[in-house]
Short mmCIF file of C-alpha atoms and ligand atoms in Angstrom, two decimals:
data_model
loop_
_atom_site.label_atom_id
_atom_site.label_comp_id
_atom_site.label_asym_id
_atom_site.label_seq_id
_atom_site.Cartn_x
_atom_site.Cartn_y
_atom_site.Cartn_z
CA UNK A 861 16.19 0.87 48.77
CA UNK A 862 17.73 2.41 51.93
CA UNK A 863 21.42 2.78 52.47
CA UNK A 864 21.30 0.18 55.24
CA UNK A 865 19.50 -2.40 53.02
CA UNK A 866 21.97 -1.88 50.18
CA UNK A 867 24.94 -2.16 52.59
CA UNK A 868 23.53 -5.31 54.10
CA UNK A 869 23.13 -6.86 50.63
CA UNK A 870 26.72 -5.86 49.79
CA UNK A 871 27.99 -7.59 52.98
CA UNK A 872 25.94 -10.68 52.16
CA UNK A 873 27.49 -10.70 48.67
CA UNK A 874 31.00 -10.49 50.17
CA UNK A 875 30.21 -13.47 52.42
CA UNK A 876 28.85 -15.44 49.43
CA UNK A 877 31.91 -14.64 47.32
CA UNK A 878 34.34 -15.51 50.05
CA UNK A 879 32.51 -18.75 50.82
CA UNK A 880 32.62 -19.77 47.18
CA UNK A 881 36.24 -18.75 46.77
CA UNK A 882 37.30 -20.85 49.85
CA UNK A 883 35.07 -23.83 49.27
CA UNK A 884 32.72 -23.11 52.13
CA UNK A 885 28.96 -23.33 52.19
CA UNK A 886 27.46 -19.83 52.53
CA UNK A 887 24.85 -21.37 54.94
CA UNK A 888 27.66 -22.34 57.35
CA UNK A 889 28.38 -18.63 57.98
CA UNK A 890 26.11 -16.50 60.10
CA UNK A 891 26.14 -12.74 59.71
CA UNK A 892 25.90 -10.93 63.00
CA UNK A 893 24.86 -7.30 62.36
CA UNK A 894 26.77 -5.33 64.98
CA UNK A 895 24.39 -2.53 65.90
CA UNK A 896 26.24 -0.74 68.74
CA UNK A 897 25.61 3.02 68.42
CA UNK A 898 22.92 2.39 65.78
CA UNK A 899 19.42 3.48 66.72
CA UNK A 900 16.44 1.09 66.91
CA UNK A 901 15.10 2.40 63.59
CA UNK A 902 18.28 1.30 61.86
CA UNK A 903 17.86 -2.20 63.29
CA UNK A 904 14.30 -2.19 62.12
CA UNK A 905 15.44 -1.44 58.55
CA UNK A 906 17.97 -4.23 58.68
CA UNK A 907 15.32 -6.59 60.07
CA UNK A 908 12.88 -5.65 57.29
CA UNK A 909 15.69 -6.61 54.86
CA UNK A 910 15.84 -10.08 56.43
CA UNK A 911 18.50 -9.66 59.09
CA UNK A 912 17.66 -11.57 62.35
CA UNK A 913 20.92 -11.72 64.31
CA UNK A 914 22.25 -8.63 65.95
CA UNK A 915 25.30 -7.99 68.11
CA UNK A 916 25.58 -5.40 70.90
CA UNK A 917 28.59 -4.41 73.00
CA UNK A 918 27.01 -2.55 75.91
CA UNK A 919 24.08 -3.87 77.97
CA UNK A 920 22.88 -0.44 78.92
CA UNK A 921 22.73 0.64 75.26
CA UNK A 922 21.12 -2.68 74.14
CA UNK A 923 18.30 -2.94 76.62
CA UNK A 924 16.27 0.09 75.40
CA UNK A 925 16.58 -1.17 71.85
CA UNK A 926 15.39 -4.60 72.87
CA UNK A 927 12.35 -2.99 74.48
CA UNK A 928 11.68 -0.87 71.39
CA UNK A 929 11.98 -3.90 69.09
CA UNK A 930 10.43 -6.55 71.37
CA UNK A 931 7.81 -7.63 68.77
CA UNK A 932 10.58 -8.62 66.35
CA UNK A 933 12.12 -12.16 66.32
CA UNK A 934 15.66 -10.96 66.87
CA UNK A 935 18.48 -13.20 68.18
CA UNK A 936 20.61 -10.99 70.38
CA UNK A 937 24.36 -11.63 70.77
CA UNK A 938 26.47 -9.89 73.40
CA UNK A 939 29.97 -9.21 72.07
CA UNK A 940 31.36 -6.52 74.39
CA UNK A 941 33.46 -6.41 77.51
CA UNK A 942 31.61 -8.00 80.41
CA UNK A 943 32.01 -6.85 83.98
CA UNK A 944 30.51 -8.67 86.98
CA UNK A 945 27.91 -5.99 87.58
CA UNK A 946 26.44 -6.43 84.06
CA UNK A 947 26.13 -10.21 83.91
CA UNK A 948 22.54 -10.30 85.17
CA UNK A 949 21.03 -8.16 82.41
CA UNK A 950 23.12 -10.06 79.82
CA UNK A 951 22.10 -13.48 81.24
CA UNK A 952 18.48 -12.45 81.19
CA UNK A 953 18.30 -10.85 77.76
CA UNK A 954 20.75 -12.34 75.35
CA UNK A 955 20.87 -15.64 73.46
CA UNK A 956 24.68 -15.63 73.07
CA UNK A 957 27.74 -14.17 74.77
CA UNK A 958 30.92 -14.08 72.69
CA UNK A 959 33.23 -12.38 75.19
CA UNK A 960 33.75 -14.74 78.13
CA UNK A 961 37.38 -14.61 79.30
CA UNK A 962 37.09 -15.55 82.98
CA UNK A 963 35.46 -18.55 84.69
CA UNK A 964 33.99 -16.26 87.38
CA UNK A 965 32.00 -14.32 84.76
CA UNK A 966 30.70 -17.58 83.17
CA UNK A 967 29.67 -18.80 86.66
CA UNK A 968 27.65 -15.68 87.21
CA UNK A 969 26.01 -15.92 83.77
CA UNK A 970 25.04 -19.54 84.51
CA UNK A 971 23.67 -18.67 87.99
CA UNK A 972 21.75 -15.71 86.65
CA UNK A 973 20.33 -17.37 83.52
CA UNK A 974 16.56 -17.53 84.09
CA UNK A 975 15.08 -21.06 84.59
CA UNK A 976 12.59 -20.74 81.72
CA UNK A 977 15.25 -19.89 79.11
CA UNK A 978 17.49 -22.37 77.24
CA UNK A 979 21.16 -22.39 78.26
CA UNK A 980 23.13 -19.31 77.22
CA UNK A 981 25.35 -19.99 74.21
CA UNK A 982 28.93 -18.94 75.03
CA UNK A 983 32.16 -18.34 73.14
CA UNK A 984 35.46 -17.91 74.92
CA UNK A 985 37.28 -14.75 73.77
CA UNK A 986 40.93 -15.45 73.00
CA UNK A 987 43.73 -12.85 72.68
CA UNK A 988 45.24 -14.07 69.40
CA UNK A 989 47.52 -11.04 68.83
CA UNK A 990 49.30 -11.24 72.16
CA UNK A 991 48.92 -7.44 72.59
CA UNK A 992 48.72 -6.75 76.35
CA UNK A 993 46.00 -4.11 75.71
CA UNK A 994 43.64 -6.69 74.19
CA UNK A 995 40.89 -8.59 75.99
CA UNK A 996 40.72 -12.36 75.92
CA UNK A 997 42.26 -15.38 77.55
CA UNK A 998 45.81 -16.25 76.46
CA UNK A 999 45.94 -19.17 74.07
CA UNK A 1000 47.76 -21.30 76.64
CA UNK A 1001 44.93 -20.81 79.10
CA UNK A 1002 41.99 -21.66 76.83
CA UNK A 1003 41.81 -25.34 77.67
CA UNK A 1004 41.58 -24.75 81.44
CA UNK A 1005 38.93 -22.04 80.88
CA UNK A 1006 36.97 -24.35 78.57
CA UNK A 1007 36.97 -27.13 81.13
CA UNK A 1008 35.65 -24.81 83.79
CA UNK A 1009 32.89 -23.29 81.65
CA UNK A 1010 31.80 -26.64 80.19
CA UNK A 1011 30.66 -27.84 83.69
CA UNK A 1012 28.18 -24.98 84.17
CA UNK A 1013 24.51 -26.06 83.92
CA UNK A 1014 22.98 -22.99 82.21
CA UNK A 1015 25.84 -22.45 79.77
CA UNK A 1016 26.29 -24.12 76.43
CA UNK A 1017 29.93 -23.74 75.35
CA UNK A 1018 29.82 -23.22 71.57
CA UNK A 1019 33.24 -22.05 70.48
CA UNK A 1020 35.84 -19.33 70.40
CA UNK A 1021 35.89 -15.66 69.51
CA UNK A 1022 38.69 -13.24 68.66
CA UNK A 1023 39.27 -9.63 67.84
CA UNK A 1024 42.65 -9.70 66.10
CA UNK A 1025 45.08 -6.85 65.82
CA UNK A 1026 43.71 -4.45 63.21
CA UNK A 1027 45.92 -4.69 60.20
CA UNK A 1028 45.69 -4.28 56.42
CA UNK A 1029 48.27 -7.02 56.04
CA UNK A 1030 46.14 -9.91 54.77
CA UNK A 1031 48.74 -12.50 55.57
CA UNK A 1032 48.82 -11.26 59.15
CA UNK A 1033 44.99 -11.41 59.34
CA UNK A 1034 45.18 -15.04 58.28
CA UNK A 1035 47.81 -15.92 60.87
CA UNK A 1036 45.61 -14.66 63.72
CA UNK A 1037 42.39 -16.30 62.45
CA UNK A 1038 44.22 -19.52 61.83
CA UNK A 1039 45.45 -19.56 65.40
CA UNK A 1040 41.90 -19.38 66.65
CA UNK A 1041 40.81 -22.25 64.41
CA UNK A 1042 43.77 -24.37 65.56
CA UNK A 1043 42.83 -23.77 69.13
CA UNK A 1044 39.25 -24.80 68.42
CA UNK A 1045 40.53 -27.97 66.71
CA UNK A 1046 42.74 -28.74 69.69
CA UNK A 1047 39.86 -28.41 72.08
CA UNK A 1048 37.76 -30.69 69.96
CA UNK A 1049 40.61 -33.14 69.97
CA UNK A 1050 40.32 -33.06 73.82
CA UNK A 1051 36.66 -34.06 73.57
CA UNK A 1052 34.92 -30.74 73.26
CA UNK A 1053 32.30 -30.33 70.50
CA UNK A 1054 32.76 -26.67 69.51
CA UNK A 1055 30.94 -25.71 66.36
CA UNK A 1056 31.54 -21.94 66.39
CA UNK A 1057 34.38 -19.68 65.35
CA UNK A 1058 33.28 -16.06 65.84
CA UNK A 1059 35.81 -14.03 63.86
CA UNK A 1060 35.90 -11.43 61.10
CA UNK A 1061 34.63 -7.93 61.01
CA UNK A 1062 33.96 -5.26 58.30
CA UNK A 1063 37.64 -5.10 57.14
CA UNK A 1064 38.74 -8.70 57.37
CA UNK A 1065 35.71 -10.95 56.96
CA UNK A 1066 37.18 -12.60 53.82
CA UNK A 1067 40.29 -13.80 55.66
CA UNK A 1068 38.17 -15.03 58.50
CA UNK A 1069 35.93 -17.01 56.22
CA UNK A 1070 39.02 -18.50 54.53
CA UNK A 1071 40.15 -19.71 57.96
CA UNK A 1072 36.83 -21.21 59.00
CA UNK A 1073 34.68 -18.48 60.55
CA UNK A 1074 31.11 -19.61 61.28
CA UNK A 1075 30.01 -16.24 62.57
CA UNK A 1076 31.21 -12.91 61.26
CA UNK A 1077 30.45 -9.70 63.25
CA UNK A 1078 29.96 -6.78 60.90
CA UNK A 1079 29.10 -3.29 62.07
CA UNK A 1080 30.36 -0.29 60.09
CA UNK A 1081 30.00 -1.95 56.70
CA UNK A 1082 26.26 -2.24 57.41
CA UNK A 1083 25.31 0.78 59.64
CA UNK A 1084 28.11 3.19 58.53
CA UNK A 1085 31.18 4.41 60.28
CA UNK A 1086 30.77 5.05 64.04
CA UNK A 1087 31.76 8.33 65.59
CA UNK A 1088 35.15 7.92 67.24
CA UNK A 1089 34.81 7.66 71.03
C1 PLP B 1330 32.35 -3.14 66.95
C2 PLP B 1330 32.63 -4.59 66.90
C3 PLP B 1330 32.54 -5.34 65.71
C4 PLP B 1330 32.22 -4.71 64.40
O1 PLP B 1330 33.33 -3.96 63.89
P1 PLP B 1330 33.25 -3.29 62.47
O2 PLP B 1330 34.68 -3.01 62.13
O3 PLP B 1330 32.40 -2.08 62.59
O4 PLP B 1330 32.62 -4.28 61.51
C5 PLP B 1330 32.85 -6.69 65.81
N1 PLP B 1330 33.14 -7.29 66.94
C6 PLP B 1330 33.25 -6.61 68.13
C7 PLP B 1330 33.59 -7.33 69.33
C8 PLP B 1330 32.99 -5.25 68.11
O5 PLP B 1330 33.14 -4.59 69.29
#
């Protein structure tokens, strides 16, 4: 078995264990294999091992891989920073966008989503750590953003996403993930029907699952450590 296949199995086993430990159904948690910086051949190996959902952070890097792998039934998730000049290729090529933090970007995605495709699934990215360097809408502004995004015809608002402050302190991981879950619950209390919490990466997926993650985004634990930019 290849390194990638083994690593993928190990991540699946971690998800299973965490689900069992925290009383969750493993089927309620989708693994997104984050393939940024990985070559198309690495994705092909993961696909041959059963992986169907892949996450990419940069449109210009993702598009050539999509072309190379177009015969595969991959569901593509865009998880990276999204500028106005990149919304068109994202709207045309991805099934999901996890990183919406401004109404204007959501409007462009809706306008540019091709007629023949189903609505784009969208998560709002929330800054749960309060670090000024971090992307995401402030918790106090999530409701207003959700109301704006929910009106867009070619967008289906699915939930919330966060990239917490990286920390080995497990209690601190839980605090940040719990905040995202509470925000989702508050929105649903306001009449939204959000079914998605996109949270948890290679180093903290257990804490995220404990706090209700429905999608975990795992890169380095599957494809290996990335070269530092
Ligand atoms: C790179 C990335 C991941 C994966 O991180 P790992 O630590 O490699 O698992 C998850 N989410 C986002 C938004 C990323 O950019």
